[in-house]
Short mmCIF file of C-alpha atoms in Angstrom, two decimals:
data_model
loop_
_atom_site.label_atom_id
_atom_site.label_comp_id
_atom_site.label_asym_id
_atom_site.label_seq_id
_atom_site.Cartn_x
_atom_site.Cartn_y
_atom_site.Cartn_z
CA UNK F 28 51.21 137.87 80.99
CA UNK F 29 50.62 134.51 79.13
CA UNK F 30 53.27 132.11 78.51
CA UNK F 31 54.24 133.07 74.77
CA UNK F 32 54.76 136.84 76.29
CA UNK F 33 56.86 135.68 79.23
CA UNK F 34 59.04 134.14 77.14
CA UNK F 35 59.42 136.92 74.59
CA UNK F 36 60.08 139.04 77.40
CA UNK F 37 62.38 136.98 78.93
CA UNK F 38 64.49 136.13 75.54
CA UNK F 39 64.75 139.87 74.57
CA UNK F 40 65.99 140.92 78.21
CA UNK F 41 68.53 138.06 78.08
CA UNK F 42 69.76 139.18 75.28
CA UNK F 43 69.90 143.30 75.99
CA UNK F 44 71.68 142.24 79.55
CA UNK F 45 74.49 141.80 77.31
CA UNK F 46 74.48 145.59 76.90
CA UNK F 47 73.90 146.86 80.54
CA UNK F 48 77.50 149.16 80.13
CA UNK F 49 76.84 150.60 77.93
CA UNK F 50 73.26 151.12 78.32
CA UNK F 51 74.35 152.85 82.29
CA UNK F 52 76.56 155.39 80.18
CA UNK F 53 73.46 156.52 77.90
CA UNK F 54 70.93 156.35 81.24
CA UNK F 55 73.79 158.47 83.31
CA UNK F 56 73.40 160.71 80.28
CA UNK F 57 69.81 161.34 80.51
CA UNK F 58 69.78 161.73 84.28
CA UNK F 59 72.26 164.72 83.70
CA UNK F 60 70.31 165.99 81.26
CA UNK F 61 66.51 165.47 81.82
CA UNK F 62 66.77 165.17 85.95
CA UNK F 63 68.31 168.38 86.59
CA UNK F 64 67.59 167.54 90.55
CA UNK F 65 70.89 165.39 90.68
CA UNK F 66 72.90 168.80 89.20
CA UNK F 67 70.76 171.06 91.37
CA UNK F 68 72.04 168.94 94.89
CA UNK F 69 75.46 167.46 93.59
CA UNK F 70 75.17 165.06 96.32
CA UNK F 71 75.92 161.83 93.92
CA UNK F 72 79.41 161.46 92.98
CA UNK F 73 79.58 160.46 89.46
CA UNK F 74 81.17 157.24 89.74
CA UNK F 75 78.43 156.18 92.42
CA UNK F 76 75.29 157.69 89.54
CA UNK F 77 76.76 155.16 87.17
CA UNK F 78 77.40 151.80 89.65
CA UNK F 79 73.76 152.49 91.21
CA UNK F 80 72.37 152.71 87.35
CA UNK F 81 74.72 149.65 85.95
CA UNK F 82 73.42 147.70 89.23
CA UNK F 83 70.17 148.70 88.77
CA UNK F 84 69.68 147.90 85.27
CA UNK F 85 71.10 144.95 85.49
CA UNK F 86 68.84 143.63 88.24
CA UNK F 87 65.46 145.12 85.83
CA UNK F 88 66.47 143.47 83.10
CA UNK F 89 67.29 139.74 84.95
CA UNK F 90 64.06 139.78 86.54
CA UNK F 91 62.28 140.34 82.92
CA UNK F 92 64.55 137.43 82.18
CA UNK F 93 62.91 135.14 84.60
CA UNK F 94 66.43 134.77 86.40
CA UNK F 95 64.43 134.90 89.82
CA UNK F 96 62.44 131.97 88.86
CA UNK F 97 65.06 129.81 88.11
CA UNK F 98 65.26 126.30 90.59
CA UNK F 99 69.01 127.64 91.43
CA UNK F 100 67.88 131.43 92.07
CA UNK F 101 69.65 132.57 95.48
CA UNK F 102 70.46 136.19 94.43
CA UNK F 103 68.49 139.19 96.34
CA UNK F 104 67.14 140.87 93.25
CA UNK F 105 66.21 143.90 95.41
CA UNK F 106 69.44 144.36 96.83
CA UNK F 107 70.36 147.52 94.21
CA UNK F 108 66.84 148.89 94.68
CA UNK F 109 67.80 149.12 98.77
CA UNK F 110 71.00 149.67 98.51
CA UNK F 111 70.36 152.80 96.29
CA UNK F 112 67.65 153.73 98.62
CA UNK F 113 69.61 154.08 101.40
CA UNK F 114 72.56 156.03 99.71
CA UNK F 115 70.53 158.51 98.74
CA UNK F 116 68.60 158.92 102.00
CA UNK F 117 71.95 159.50 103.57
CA UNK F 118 73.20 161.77 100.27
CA UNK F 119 70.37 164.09 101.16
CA UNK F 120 68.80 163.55 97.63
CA UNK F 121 65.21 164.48 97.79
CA UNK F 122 62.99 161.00 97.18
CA UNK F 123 61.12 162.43 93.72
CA UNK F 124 64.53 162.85 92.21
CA UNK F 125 65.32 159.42 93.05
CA UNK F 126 61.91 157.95 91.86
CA UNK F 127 62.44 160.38 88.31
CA UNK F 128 65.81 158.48 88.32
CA UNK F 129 63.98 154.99 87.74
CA UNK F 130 61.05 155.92 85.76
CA UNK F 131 64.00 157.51 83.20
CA UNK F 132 65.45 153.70 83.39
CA UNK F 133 62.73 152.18 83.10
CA UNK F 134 61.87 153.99 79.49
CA UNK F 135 65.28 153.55 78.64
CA UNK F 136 65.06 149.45 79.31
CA UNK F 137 61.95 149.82 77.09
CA UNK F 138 63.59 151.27 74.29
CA UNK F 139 66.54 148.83 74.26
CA UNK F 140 63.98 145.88 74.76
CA UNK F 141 61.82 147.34 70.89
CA UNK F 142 65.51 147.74 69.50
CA UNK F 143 66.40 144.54 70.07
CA UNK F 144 63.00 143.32 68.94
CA UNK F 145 63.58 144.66 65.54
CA UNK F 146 66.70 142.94 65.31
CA UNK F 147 65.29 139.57 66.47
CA UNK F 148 62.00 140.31 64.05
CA UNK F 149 59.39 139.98 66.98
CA UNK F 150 56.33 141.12 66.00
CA UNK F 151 55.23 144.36 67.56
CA UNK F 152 51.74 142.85 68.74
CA UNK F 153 53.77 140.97 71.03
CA UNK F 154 55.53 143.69 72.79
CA UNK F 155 52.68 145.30 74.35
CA UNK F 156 52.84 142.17 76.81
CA UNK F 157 56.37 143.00 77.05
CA UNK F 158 55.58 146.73 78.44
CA UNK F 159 53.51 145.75 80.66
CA UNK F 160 55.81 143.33 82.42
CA UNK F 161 58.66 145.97 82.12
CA UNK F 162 56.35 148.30 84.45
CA UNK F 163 55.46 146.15 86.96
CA UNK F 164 59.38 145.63 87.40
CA UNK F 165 59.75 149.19 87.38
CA UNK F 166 57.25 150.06 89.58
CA UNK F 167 58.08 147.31 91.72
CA UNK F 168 61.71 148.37 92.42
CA UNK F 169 60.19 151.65 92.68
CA UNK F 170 58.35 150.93 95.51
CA UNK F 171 61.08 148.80 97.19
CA UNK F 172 63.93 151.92 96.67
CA UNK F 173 61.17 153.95 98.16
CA UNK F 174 60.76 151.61 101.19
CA UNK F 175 64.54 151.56 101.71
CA UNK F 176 64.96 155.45 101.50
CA UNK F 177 61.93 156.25 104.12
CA UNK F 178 63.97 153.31 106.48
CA UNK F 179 67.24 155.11 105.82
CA UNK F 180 65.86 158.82 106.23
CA UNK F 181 64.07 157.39 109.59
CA UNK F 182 67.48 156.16 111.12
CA UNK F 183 69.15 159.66 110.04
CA UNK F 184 66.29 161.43 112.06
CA UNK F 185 67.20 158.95 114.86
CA UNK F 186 70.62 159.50 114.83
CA UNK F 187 70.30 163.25 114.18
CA UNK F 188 67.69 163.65 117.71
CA UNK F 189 70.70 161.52 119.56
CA UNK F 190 73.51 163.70 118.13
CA UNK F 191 71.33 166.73 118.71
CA UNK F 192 70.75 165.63 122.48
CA UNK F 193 74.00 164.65 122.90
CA UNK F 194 75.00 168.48 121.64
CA UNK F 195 72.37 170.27 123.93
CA UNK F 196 73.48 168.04 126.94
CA UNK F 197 77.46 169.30 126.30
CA UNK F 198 76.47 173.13 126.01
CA UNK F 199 74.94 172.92 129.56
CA UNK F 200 77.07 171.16 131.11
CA UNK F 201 79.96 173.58 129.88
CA UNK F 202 81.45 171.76 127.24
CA UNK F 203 81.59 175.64 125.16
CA UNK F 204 84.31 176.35 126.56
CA UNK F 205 85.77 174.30 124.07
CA UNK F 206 86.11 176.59 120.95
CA UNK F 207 85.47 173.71 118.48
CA UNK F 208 82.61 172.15 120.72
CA UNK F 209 81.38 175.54 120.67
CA UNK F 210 81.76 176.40 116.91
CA UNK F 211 79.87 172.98 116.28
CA UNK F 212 77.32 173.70 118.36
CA UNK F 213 76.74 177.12 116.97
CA UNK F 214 76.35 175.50 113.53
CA UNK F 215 73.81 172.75 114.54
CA UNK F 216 71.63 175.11 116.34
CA UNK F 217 71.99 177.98 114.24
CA UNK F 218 72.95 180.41 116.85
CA UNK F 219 75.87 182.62 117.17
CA UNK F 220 79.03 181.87 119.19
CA UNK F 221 79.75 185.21 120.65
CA UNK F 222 77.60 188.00 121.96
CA UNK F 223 75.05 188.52 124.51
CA UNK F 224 72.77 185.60 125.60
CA UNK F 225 70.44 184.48 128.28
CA UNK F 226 69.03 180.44 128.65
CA UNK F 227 65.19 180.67 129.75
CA UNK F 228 63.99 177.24 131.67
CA UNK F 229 60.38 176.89 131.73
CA UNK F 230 58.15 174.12 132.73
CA UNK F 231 57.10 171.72 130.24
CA UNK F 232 53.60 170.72 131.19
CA UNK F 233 52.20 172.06 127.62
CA UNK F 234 54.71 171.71 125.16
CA UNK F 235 54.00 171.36 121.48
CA UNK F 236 56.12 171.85 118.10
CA UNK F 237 53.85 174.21 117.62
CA UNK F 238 54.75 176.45 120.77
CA UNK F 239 58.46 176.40 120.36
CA UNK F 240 57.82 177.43 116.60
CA UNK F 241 55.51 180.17 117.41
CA UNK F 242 58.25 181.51 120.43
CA UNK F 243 60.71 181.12 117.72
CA UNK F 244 58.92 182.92 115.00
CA UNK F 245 57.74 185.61 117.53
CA UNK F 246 61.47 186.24 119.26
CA UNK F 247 63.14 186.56 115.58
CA UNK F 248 60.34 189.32 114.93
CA UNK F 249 62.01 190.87 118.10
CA UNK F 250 65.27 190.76 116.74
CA UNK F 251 65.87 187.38 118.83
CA UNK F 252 67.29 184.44 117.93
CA UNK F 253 66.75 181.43 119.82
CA UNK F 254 67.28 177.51 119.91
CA UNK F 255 64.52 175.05 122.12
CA UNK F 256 64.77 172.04 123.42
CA UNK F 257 61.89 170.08 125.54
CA UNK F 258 63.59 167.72 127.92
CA UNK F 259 62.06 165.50 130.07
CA UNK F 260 61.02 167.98 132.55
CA UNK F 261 61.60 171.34 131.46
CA UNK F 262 61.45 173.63 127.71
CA UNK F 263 65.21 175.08 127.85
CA UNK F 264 65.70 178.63 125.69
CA UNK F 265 68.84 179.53 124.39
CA UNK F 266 68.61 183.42 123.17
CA UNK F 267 70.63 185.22 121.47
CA UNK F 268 69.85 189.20 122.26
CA UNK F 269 70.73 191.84 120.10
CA UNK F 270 74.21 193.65 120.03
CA UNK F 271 73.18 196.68 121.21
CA UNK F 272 74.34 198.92 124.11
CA UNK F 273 73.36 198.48 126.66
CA UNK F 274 71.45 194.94 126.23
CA UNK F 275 67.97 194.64 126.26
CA UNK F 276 66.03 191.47 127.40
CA UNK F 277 62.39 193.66 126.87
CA UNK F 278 61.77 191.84 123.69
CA UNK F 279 62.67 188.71 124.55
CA UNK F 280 60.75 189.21 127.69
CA UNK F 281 57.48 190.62 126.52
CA UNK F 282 57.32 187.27 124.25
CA UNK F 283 57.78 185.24 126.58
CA UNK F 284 55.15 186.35 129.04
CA UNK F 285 52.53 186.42 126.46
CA UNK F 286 53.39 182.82 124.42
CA UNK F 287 54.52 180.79 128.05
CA UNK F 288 51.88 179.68 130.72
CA UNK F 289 54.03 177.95 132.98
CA UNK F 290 56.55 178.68 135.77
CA UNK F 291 59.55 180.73 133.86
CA UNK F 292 62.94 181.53 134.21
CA UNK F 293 65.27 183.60 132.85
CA UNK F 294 69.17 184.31 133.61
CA UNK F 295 71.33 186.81 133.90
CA UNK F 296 73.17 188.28 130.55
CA UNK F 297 76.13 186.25 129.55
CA UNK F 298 78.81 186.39 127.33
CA UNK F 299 78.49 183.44 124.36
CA UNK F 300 77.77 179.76 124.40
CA UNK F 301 81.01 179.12 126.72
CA UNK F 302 78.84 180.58 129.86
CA UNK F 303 75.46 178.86 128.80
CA UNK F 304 75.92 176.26 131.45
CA UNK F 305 76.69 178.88 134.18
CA UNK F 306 73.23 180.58 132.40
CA UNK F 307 71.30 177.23 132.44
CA UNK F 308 71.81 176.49 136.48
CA UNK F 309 70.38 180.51 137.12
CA UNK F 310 67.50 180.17 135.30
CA UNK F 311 66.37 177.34 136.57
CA UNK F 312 67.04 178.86 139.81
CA UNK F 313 65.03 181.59 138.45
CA UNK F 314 62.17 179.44 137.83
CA UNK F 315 62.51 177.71 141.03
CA UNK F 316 61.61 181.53 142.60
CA UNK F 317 58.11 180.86 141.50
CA UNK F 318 56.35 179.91 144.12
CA UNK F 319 54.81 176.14 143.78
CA UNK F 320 51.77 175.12 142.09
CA UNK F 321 51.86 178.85 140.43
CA UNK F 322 53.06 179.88 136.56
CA UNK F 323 55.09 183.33 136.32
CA UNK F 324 58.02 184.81 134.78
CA UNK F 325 60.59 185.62 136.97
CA UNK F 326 64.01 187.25 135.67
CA UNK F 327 67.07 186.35 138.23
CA UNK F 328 68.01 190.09 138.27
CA UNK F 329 64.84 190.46 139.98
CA UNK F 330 64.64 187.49 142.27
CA UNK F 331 68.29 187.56 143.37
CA UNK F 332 67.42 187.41 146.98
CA UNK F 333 64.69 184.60 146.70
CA UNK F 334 67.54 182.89 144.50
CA UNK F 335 70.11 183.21 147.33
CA UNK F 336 67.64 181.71 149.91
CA UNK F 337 66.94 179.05 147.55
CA UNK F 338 70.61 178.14 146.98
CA UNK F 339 71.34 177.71 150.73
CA UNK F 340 68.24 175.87 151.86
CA UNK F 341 70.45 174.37 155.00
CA UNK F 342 70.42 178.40 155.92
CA UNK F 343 67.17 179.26 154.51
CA UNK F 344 64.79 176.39 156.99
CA UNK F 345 66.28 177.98 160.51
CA UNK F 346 66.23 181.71 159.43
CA UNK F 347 62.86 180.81 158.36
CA UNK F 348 62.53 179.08 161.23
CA UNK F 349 63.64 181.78 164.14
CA UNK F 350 61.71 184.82 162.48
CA UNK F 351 58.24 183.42 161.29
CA UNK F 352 57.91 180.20 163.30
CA UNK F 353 55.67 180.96 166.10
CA UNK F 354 53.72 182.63 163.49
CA UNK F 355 53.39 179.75 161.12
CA UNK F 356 51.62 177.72 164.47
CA UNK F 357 48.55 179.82 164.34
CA UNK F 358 45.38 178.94 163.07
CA UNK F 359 45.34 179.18 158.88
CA UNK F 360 42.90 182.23 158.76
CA UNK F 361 44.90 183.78 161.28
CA UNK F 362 47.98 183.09 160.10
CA UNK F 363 47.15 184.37 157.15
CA UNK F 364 45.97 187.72 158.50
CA UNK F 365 49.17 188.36 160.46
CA UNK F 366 50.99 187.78 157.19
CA UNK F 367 49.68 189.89 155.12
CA UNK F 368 49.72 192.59 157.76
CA UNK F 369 53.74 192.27 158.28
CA UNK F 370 54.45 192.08 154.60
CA UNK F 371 52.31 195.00 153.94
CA UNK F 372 54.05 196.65 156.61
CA UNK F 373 57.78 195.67 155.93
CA UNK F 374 56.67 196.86 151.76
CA UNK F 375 55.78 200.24 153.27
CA UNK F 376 59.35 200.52 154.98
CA UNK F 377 57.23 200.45 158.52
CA UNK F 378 54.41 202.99 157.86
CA UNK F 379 51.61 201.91 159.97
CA UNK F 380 49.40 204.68 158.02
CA UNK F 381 50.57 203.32 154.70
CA UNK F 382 49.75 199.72 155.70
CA UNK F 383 46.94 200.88 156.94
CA UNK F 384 45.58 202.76 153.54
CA UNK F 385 46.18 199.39 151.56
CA UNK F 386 45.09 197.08 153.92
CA UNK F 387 41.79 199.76 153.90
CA UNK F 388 41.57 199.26 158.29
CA UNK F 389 42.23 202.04 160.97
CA UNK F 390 45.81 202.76 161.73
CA UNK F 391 45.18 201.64 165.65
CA UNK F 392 44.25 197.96 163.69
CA UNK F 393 47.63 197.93 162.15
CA UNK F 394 48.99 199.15 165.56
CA UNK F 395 47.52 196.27 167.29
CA UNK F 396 48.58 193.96 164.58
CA UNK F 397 52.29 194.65 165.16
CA UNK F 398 52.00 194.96 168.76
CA UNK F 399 50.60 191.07 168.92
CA UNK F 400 53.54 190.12 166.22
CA UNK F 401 56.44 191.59 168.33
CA UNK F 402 54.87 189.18 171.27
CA UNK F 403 53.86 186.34 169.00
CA UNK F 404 57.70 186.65 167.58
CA UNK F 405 59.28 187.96 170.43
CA UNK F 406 61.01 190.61 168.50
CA UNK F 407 60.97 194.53 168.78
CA UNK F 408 59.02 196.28 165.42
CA UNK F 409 59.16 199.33 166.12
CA UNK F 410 62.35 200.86 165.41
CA UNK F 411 63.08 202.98 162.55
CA UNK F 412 64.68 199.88 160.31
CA UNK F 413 63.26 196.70 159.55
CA UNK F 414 65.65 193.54 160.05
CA UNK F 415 66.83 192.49 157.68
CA UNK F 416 66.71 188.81 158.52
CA UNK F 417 62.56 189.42 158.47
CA UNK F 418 62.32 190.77 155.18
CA UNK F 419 64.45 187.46 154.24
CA UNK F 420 62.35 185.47 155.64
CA UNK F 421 59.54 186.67 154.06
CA UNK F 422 60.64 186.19 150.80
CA UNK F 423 62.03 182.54 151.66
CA UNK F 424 57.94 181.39 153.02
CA UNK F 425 56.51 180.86 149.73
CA UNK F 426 59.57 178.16 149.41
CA UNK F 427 59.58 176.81 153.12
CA UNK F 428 57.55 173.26 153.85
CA UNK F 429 55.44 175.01 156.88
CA UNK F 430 55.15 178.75 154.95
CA UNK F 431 53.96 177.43 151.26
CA UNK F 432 49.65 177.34 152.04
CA UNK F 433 50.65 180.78 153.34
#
C-alpha cells in the first residue's frame, strides 16, 4: 500500500474506532444469525461473544490506524486474537466456527470503513487500497487466533492424557470403591458402573491405535464393551460382558485370541468397577501363566493351579525342587525325554498303554521309562494315584529358573 492509501486507511479506521460498541452489537448479531455453529454448540456465553468481538474489533481497526507504528506503541495488538483463541479451544468450539467468526468481522469492518468514506467524501478509487490492507489484518489475526487455539487444544490433550492416567491408575489400584470415583470413571471411559466385568492384561510389544480400535470395534460387535489403555509395559482391557445368565466370556474370548499376538490374560468375572483392581492383579497373574518367551491366552479359571504356584514362588522353588530336581541334572535331550514321558503319563491318570499310544513306543518303553524315574526321583510310580505334589510340579517347570528350556 502506498503512502496516500495508508493514510486513508488509517484516517477512516481512526475515525470508525469511535464506533467499536456499537459496531460489536451489529457483529454479535450476524454471528447469531449467519454462524449458526455458535447456536449449534452454545459453548460461548453471550456476554463473552460480545467482549471477544468489542476486543477484537477494536484491535482490527487500531492496527489499520497505524497505532502499532507509533514511536510510543507498547500494546500487544495480538493479545484479543490469542486470548480468543484459547477460550474457545477450552469452550470446545470447533476452529472453522471460530475462523467464520472473523471473516464475518472482517466484512463488517469493511462496510463501516465505505460508510464512513461516504461521509468523509473519499473517493472510491482509493478504497480498493483500503481492502486490501483490511485483509491482510484479517487474515493476519486469523492466523494468529488459529495459532493460539491449536496451542490451547494441545495443552487440553495434555492435560486430558494426565487426567485420563491419573483415572486408569485409581481404578486399579481400587479407588472404585468410591461410588463417586467410580461414577467418574464410568463417565470418562464410557463403561458401565455395575454388572459383570473382567480386566484382560496383555503384553504390549505391538501396540498400535489401530489395534485397540480394531479390539474395540470387534468386542462391541460381540456385544462387549471395553476401555484400553497401553502402559508402559502392558495393554490393560477393561470389559464389560453382557447381562446375561449365566455370563459368557466366549465372545470376548474368541476376539481376543484372533486380534492379540502376545502373552494374554484374562480374570475371573467380577462384579463392577469397585473389584477391577482385585481383576487387574489376576490377570496379570493370568498372563504370567504363559510360559516365557511364548504368546497365548490363558483365562485364570483355567490356570488356577499354575496361578497358585506362581503366587507362592518361596513354596513353588523347593516343591519344584524335591520332585523334579534330580531330573532337571540330566543331560538336555534326556531330560527332555523323561519329561515328556512323565507328563504324558501323569495326563493319562497313569496308563502306561495310553502313554504309550501317544508317545507311539511299546508299552515295556514306557515301563522302563517310569521304572528309571522312580530311581532317578527316588519316589514310588506305581500306585493307583498320582501325587499330587508331582502333578504340581509339573505345572510350576515352565516357571522355575532350572525347568524353563524344558
Amino acid at each position: 500500500m502506498d503512502d496516500g492509501g495508508a493514510r486513508i486507511a488509517e484516517k477512516l479506521a481512526t475515525s470508525v474506532l469511535q464506533r467499536v460498541p456499537a459496531l460489536t452489537d451489529a457483529l454479535v448479531r450476524v454471528i447469531e444469525q449467519q454462524n449458526p455453529g455458535y447456536r449449534r454448540m452454545n459453548v460461548v456465553p453471550d456476554e463473552d461473544l460480545w467482549r471477544s468481538c468489542h476486543d477484537n474489533l477494536t484491535r482490527v481497526l487500531q492496527l489499520l490506524a497505524g497505532l502499532d507504528r507509533a514511536d510510543d506503541a507498547d500494546a500487544d495488538f495480538h493479545d484479543a486474537a490469542d486470548a480468543t483463541g484459547q477460550r474457545r479451544a477450552r469452550q470446545r468450539l470447533p476452529l472453522d466456527d471460530l475462523l467464520r467468526s472473523f471473516r464475518l468481522g472482517g466484512r463488517l469492518v469493511w462496510q463501516a470503513l465505505i460508510e464512513q468514506a461516504r461521509l468523509e467524501g473519499t473517493e472510491a478509487e482509493a478504497l480498493v487500497e483500503v481492502a486490501t490492507r483490511v485483509w491482510e489484518v484479517i487474515d493476519a489475526l486469523s492466523a494468529q487466533v488459529a495459532a493460539a487455539y491449536h496451542a490451547a487444544e494441545r495443552q487440553l490433550v495434555r492435560a486430558d492424557e494426565q487426567r485420563r492416567a491419573a483415572l486408569w491408575e485409581g481404578l486399579l489400584q481400587g479407588r472404585a470403591k468410591d461410588a463417586a470415583f467410580a461414577y467418574e470413571a464410568a463417565r470418562i471411559v464410557r463403561l458401565p458402573v455395575d454388572g459383570p466385568f473382567v480386566v484382560v492384561s496383555a503384553g504390549s510389544g505391538h501396540v498400535t491405535d489401530g489395534l485397540t480400535e480394531a479390539l474395540g470395534e470387534r468386542l462391541d460387535a460381540a456385544g462387549v464393551q471395553s476401555a484400553w489403555q497401553a502402559r508402559s509395559d502392558i495393554l490393560v482391557g477393561l470389559l464389560a460382558l453382557p447381562k446375561s445368565t449365566p455370563v459368557s466370556t466366549a465372545g470376548a474370548v474368541a476376539v481376543l485370541r484372533e486380534l492379540l499376538d502376545a502373552p494374554v490374560g484374562m480374570s475371573l468375572v467380577v462384579s463392577g468397577l469397585a473389584e477391577i483392581d482385585l481383576a487387574f492383579r489376576q490377570a496379570t497373574l493370568a498372563r504370567r501363566t504363559v510360559p516365557p518367551a511364548h504368546n497365548g491366552f490363558a483365562s485364570l479359571s483355567d490356570r488356577l493351579p499354575e496361578a497358585l504356584l506362581l503366587s507362592s514362588p518361596e513354596l513353588t522353588e523347593p516343591l519344584v525342587q524335591r520332585w523334579l530336581g534330580p531330573l532337571l541334572d540330566l543331560p538336555v535331550r534326556d531330560r527332555r525325554l523323561y519329561l515328556h514321558t512323565l507328563r504324558t503319563w501323569t495326563e493319562t491318570a497313569g496308563s502306561t498303554t495310553r502313554t504309550a499310544e501317544a508317545l507311539h513306543c511299546h508299552r515295556n518303553t514306557v515301563i522302563n521309562r517310569i521304572r528309571r524315574l522312580e530311581d532317578l526321583l527316588g519316589q514310588s510310580l506305581s500306585g493307583d494315584d498320582i501325587p499330587i505334589e508331582l502333578g504340581l510340579a509339573l505345572r510350576a517347570l515352565p516357571f522355575f529358573p532350572r525347568g524353563a528350556l524344558s
